[in-house]
PDB file of C-alpha atoms in Angstrom:
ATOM      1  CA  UNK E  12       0.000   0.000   0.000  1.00 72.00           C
ATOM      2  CA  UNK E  13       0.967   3.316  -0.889  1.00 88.00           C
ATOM      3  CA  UNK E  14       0.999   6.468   1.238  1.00 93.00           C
ATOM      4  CA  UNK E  15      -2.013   8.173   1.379  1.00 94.00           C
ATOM      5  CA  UNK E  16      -2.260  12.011   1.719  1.00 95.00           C
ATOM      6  CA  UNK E  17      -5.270  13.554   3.185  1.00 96.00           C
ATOM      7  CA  UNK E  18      -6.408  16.859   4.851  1.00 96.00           C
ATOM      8  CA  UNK E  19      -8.769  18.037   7.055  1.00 95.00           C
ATOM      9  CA  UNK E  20      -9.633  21.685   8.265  1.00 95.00           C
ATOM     10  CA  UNK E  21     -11.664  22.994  11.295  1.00 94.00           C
ATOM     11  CA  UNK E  22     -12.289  26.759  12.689  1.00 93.00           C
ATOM     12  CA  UNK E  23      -8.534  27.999  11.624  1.00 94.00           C
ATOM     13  CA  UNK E  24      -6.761  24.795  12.062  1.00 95.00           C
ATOM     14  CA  UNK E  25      -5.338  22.317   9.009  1.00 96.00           C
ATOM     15  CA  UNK E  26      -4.229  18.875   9.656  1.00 96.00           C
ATOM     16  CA  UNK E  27      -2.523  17.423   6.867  1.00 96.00           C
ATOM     17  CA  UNK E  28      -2.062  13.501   7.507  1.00 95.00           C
ATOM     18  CA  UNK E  29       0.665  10.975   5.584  1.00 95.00           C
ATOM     19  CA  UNK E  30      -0.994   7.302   6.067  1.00 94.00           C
ATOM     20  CA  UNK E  31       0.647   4.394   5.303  1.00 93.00           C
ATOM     21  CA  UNK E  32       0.269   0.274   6.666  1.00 92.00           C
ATOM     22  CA  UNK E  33       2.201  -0.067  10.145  1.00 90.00           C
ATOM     23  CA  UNK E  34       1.432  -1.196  14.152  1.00 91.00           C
ATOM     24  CA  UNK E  35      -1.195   1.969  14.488  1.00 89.00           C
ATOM     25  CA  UNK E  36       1.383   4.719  15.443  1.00 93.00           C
ATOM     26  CA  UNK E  37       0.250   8.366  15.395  1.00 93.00           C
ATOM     27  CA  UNK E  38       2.535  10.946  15.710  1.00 95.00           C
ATOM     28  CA  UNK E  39       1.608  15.028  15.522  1.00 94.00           C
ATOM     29  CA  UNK E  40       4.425  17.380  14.648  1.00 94.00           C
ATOM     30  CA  UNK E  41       7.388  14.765  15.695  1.00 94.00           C
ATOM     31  CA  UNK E  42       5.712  14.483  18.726  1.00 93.00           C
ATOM     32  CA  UNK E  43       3.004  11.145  19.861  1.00 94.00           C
ATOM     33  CA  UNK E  44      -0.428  11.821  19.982  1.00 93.00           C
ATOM     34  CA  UNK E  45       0.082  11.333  24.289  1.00 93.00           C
ATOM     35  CA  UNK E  46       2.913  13.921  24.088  1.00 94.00           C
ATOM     36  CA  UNK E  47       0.758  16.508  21.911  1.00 93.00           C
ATOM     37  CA  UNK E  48      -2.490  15.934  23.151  1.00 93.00           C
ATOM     38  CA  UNK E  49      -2.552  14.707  26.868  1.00 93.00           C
ATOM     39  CA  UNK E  50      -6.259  14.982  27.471  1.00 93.00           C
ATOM     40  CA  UNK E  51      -7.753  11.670  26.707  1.00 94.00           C
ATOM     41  CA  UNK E  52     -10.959  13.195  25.243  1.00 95.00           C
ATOM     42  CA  UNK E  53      -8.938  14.907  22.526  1.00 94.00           C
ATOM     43  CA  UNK E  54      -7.354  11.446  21.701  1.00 93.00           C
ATOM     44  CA  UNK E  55     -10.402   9.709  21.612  1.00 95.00           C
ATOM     45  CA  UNK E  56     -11.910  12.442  19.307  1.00 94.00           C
ATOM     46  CA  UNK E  57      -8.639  11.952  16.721  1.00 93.00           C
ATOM     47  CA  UNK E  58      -9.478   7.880  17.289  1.00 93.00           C
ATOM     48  CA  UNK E  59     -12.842   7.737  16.841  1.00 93.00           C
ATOM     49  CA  UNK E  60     -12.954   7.002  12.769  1.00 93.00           C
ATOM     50  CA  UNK E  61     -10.277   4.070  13.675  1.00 92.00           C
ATOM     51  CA  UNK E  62     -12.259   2.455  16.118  1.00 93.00           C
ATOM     52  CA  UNK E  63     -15.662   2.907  14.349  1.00 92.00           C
ATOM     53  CA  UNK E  64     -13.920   0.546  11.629  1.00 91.00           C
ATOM     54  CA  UNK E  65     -12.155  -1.340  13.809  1.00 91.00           C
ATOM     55  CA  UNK E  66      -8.065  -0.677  12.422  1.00 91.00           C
ATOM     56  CA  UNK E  67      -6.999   0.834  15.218  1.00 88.00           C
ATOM     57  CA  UNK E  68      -3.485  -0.625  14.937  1.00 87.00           C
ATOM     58  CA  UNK E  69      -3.284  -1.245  11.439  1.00 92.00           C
ATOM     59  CA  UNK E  70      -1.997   1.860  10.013  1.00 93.00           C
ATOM     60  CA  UNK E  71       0.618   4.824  10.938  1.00 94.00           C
ATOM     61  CA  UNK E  72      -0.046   8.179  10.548  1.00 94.00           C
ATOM     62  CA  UNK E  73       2.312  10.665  10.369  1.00 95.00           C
ATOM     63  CA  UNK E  74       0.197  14.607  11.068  1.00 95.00           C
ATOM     64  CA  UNK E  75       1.584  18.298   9.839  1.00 95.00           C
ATOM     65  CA  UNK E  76      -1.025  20.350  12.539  1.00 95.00           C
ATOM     66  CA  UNK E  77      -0.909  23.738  12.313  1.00 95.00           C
ATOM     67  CA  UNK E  78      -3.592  27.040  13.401  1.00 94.00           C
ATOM     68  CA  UNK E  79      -6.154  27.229  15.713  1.00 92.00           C
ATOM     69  CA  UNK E  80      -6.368  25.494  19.078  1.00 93.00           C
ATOM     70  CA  UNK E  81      -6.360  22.037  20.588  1.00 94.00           C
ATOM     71  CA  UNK E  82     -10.596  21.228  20.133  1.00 94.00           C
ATOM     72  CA  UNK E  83      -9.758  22.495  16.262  1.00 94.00           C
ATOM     73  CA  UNK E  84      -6.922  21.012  15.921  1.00 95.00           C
ATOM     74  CA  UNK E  85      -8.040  17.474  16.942  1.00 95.00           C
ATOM     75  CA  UNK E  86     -11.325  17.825  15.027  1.00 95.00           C
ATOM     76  CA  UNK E  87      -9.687  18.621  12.119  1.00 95.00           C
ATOM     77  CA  UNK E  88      -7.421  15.643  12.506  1.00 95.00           C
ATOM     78  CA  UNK E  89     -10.650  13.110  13.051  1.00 95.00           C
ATOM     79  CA  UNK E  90     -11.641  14.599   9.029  1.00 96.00           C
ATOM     80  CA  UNK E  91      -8.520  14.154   7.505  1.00 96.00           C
ATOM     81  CA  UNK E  92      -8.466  10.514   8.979  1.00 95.00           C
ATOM     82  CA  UNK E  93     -12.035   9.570   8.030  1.00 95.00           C
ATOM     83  CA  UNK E  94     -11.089  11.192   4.434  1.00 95.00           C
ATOM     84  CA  UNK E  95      -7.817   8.539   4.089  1.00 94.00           C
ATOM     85  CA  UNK E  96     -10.120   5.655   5.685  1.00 93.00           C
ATOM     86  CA  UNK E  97     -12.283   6.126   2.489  1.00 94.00           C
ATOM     87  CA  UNK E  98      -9.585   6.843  -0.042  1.00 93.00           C
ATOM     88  CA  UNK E  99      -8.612   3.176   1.592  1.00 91.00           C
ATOM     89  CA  UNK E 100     -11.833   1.274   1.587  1.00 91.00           C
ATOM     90  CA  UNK E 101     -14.812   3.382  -0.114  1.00 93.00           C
ATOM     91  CA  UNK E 102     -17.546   1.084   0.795  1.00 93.00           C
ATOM     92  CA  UNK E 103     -16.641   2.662   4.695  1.00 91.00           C
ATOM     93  CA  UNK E 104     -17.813   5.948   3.783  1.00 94.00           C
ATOM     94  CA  UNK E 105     -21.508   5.443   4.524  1.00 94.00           C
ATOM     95  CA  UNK E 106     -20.640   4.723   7.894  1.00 93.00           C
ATOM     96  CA  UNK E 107     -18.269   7.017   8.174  1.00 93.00           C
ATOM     97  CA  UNK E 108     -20.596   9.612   7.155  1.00 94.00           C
ATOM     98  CA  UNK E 109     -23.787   8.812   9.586  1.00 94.00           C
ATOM     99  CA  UNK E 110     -21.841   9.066  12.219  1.00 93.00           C
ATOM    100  CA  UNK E 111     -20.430  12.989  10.779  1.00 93.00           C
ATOM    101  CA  UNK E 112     -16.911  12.194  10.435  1.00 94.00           C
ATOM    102  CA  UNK E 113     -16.972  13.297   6.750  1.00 94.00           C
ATOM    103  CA  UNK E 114     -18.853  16.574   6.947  1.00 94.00           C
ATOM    104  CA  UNK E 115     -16.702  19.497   7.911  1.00 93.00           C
ATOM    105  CA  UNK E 116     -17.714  21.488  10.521  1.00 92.00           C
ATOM    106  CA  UNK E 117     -17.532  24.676   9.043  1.00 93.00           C
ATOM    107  CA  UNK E 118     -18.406  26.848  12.082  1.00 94.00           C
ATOM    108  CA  UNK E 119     -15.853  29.641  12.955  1.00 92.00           C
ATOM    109  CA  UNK E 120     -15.599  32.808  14.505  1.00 93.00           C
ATOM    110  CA  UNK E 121     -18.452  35.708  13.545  1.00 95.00           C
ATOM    111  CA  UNK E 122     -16.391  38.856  12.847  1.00 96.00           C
ATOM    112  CA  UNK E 123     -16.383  41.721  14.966  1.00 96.00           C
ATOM    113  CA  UNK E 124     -18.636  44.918  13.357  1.00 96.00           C
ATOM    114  CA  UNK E 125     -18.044  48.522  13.708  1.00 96.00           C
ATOM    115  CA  UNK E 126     -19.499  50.354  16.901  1.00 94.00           C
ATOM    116  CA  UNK E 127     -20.283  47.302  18.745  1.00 95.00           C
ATOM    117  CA  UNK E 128     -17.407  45.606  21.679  1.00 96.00           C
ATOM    118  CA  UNK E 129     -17.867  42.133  19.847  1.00 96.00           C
ATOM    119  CA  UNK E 130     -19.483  40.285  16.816  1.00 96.00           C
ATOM    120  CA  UNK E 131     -23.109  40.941  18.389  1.00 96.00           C
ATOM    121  CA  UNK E 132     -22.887  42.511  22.034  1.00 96.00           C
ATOM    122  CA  UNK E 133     -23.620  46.555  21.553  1.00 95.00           C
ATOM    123  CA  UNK E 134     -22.426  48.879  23.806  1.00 95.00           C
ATOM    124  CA  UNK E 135     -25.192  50.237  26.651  1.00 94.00           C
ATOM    125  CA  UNK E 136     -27.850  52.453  25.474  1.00 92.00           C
ATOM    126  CA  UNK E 137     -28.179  55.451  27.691  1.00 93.00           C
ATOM    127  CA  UNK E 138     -31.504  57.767  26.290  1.00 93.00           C
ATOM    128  CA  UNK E 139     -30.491  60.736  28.740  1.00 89.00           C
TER     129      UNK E 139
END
């Protein structure tokens, strides 16, 4: 098997991941997925299109992860995962895809308008 090249985006994070056959390493900027992200929630999010297929240990991915923050960052990792799982085996992409792994969550942060402290909070109105 070849290496597959995938990317996923989220907020103002991009995870570009190299995956290739191996014993189910992941590692994040030279670093282990334990090493980069240490809460467990955040690996289970990046792990979740694995174990939905069951290949947990079957391939290693190697993950360029730059922008945003940590919740971005790992949810953009779980799409460019689920993207390589189906460039692997297409018939897993209806799965993949009821349980939202393929859509991208394309959410992000409202701008901030003229005259007002934030995107929608105005400032106090005082009449007198």
């Amino acid at each position: 098997m070849e290496v597959i090249n995938t990317i996923g985006r989220r907020k103002s994070s991009v995870a570009r991941i190299y995956l290739s056959e191996g014993t189910g390493k992941i590692t994040i900027n030279k670093k282990d997925i334990t090493e980069f992200f240490p809460s467990a929630i955040l690996q289970y999010v990046v792990k979740q299109p694995l174990q939905l297929l069951g290949v947990e240990g079957q391939y290693d991915i190697k993950v360029n992860l730059y922008g945003g923050g940590f919740t971005g960052q790992s949810q953009a990792l779980r799409l460019a995962i689920a993207r390589a799982l189906v460039e692997i085996n297409p018939e897993d992409k209806k799965n993949l895809k009821d349980h939202g792994f393929l859509t991208r969550d394309s959410r992000a942060v409202e701008r901030k308008k003229p005259g007002q402290p934030k995107a929608r909070a105005h400032f106090q109105f005082s009449k007198r």
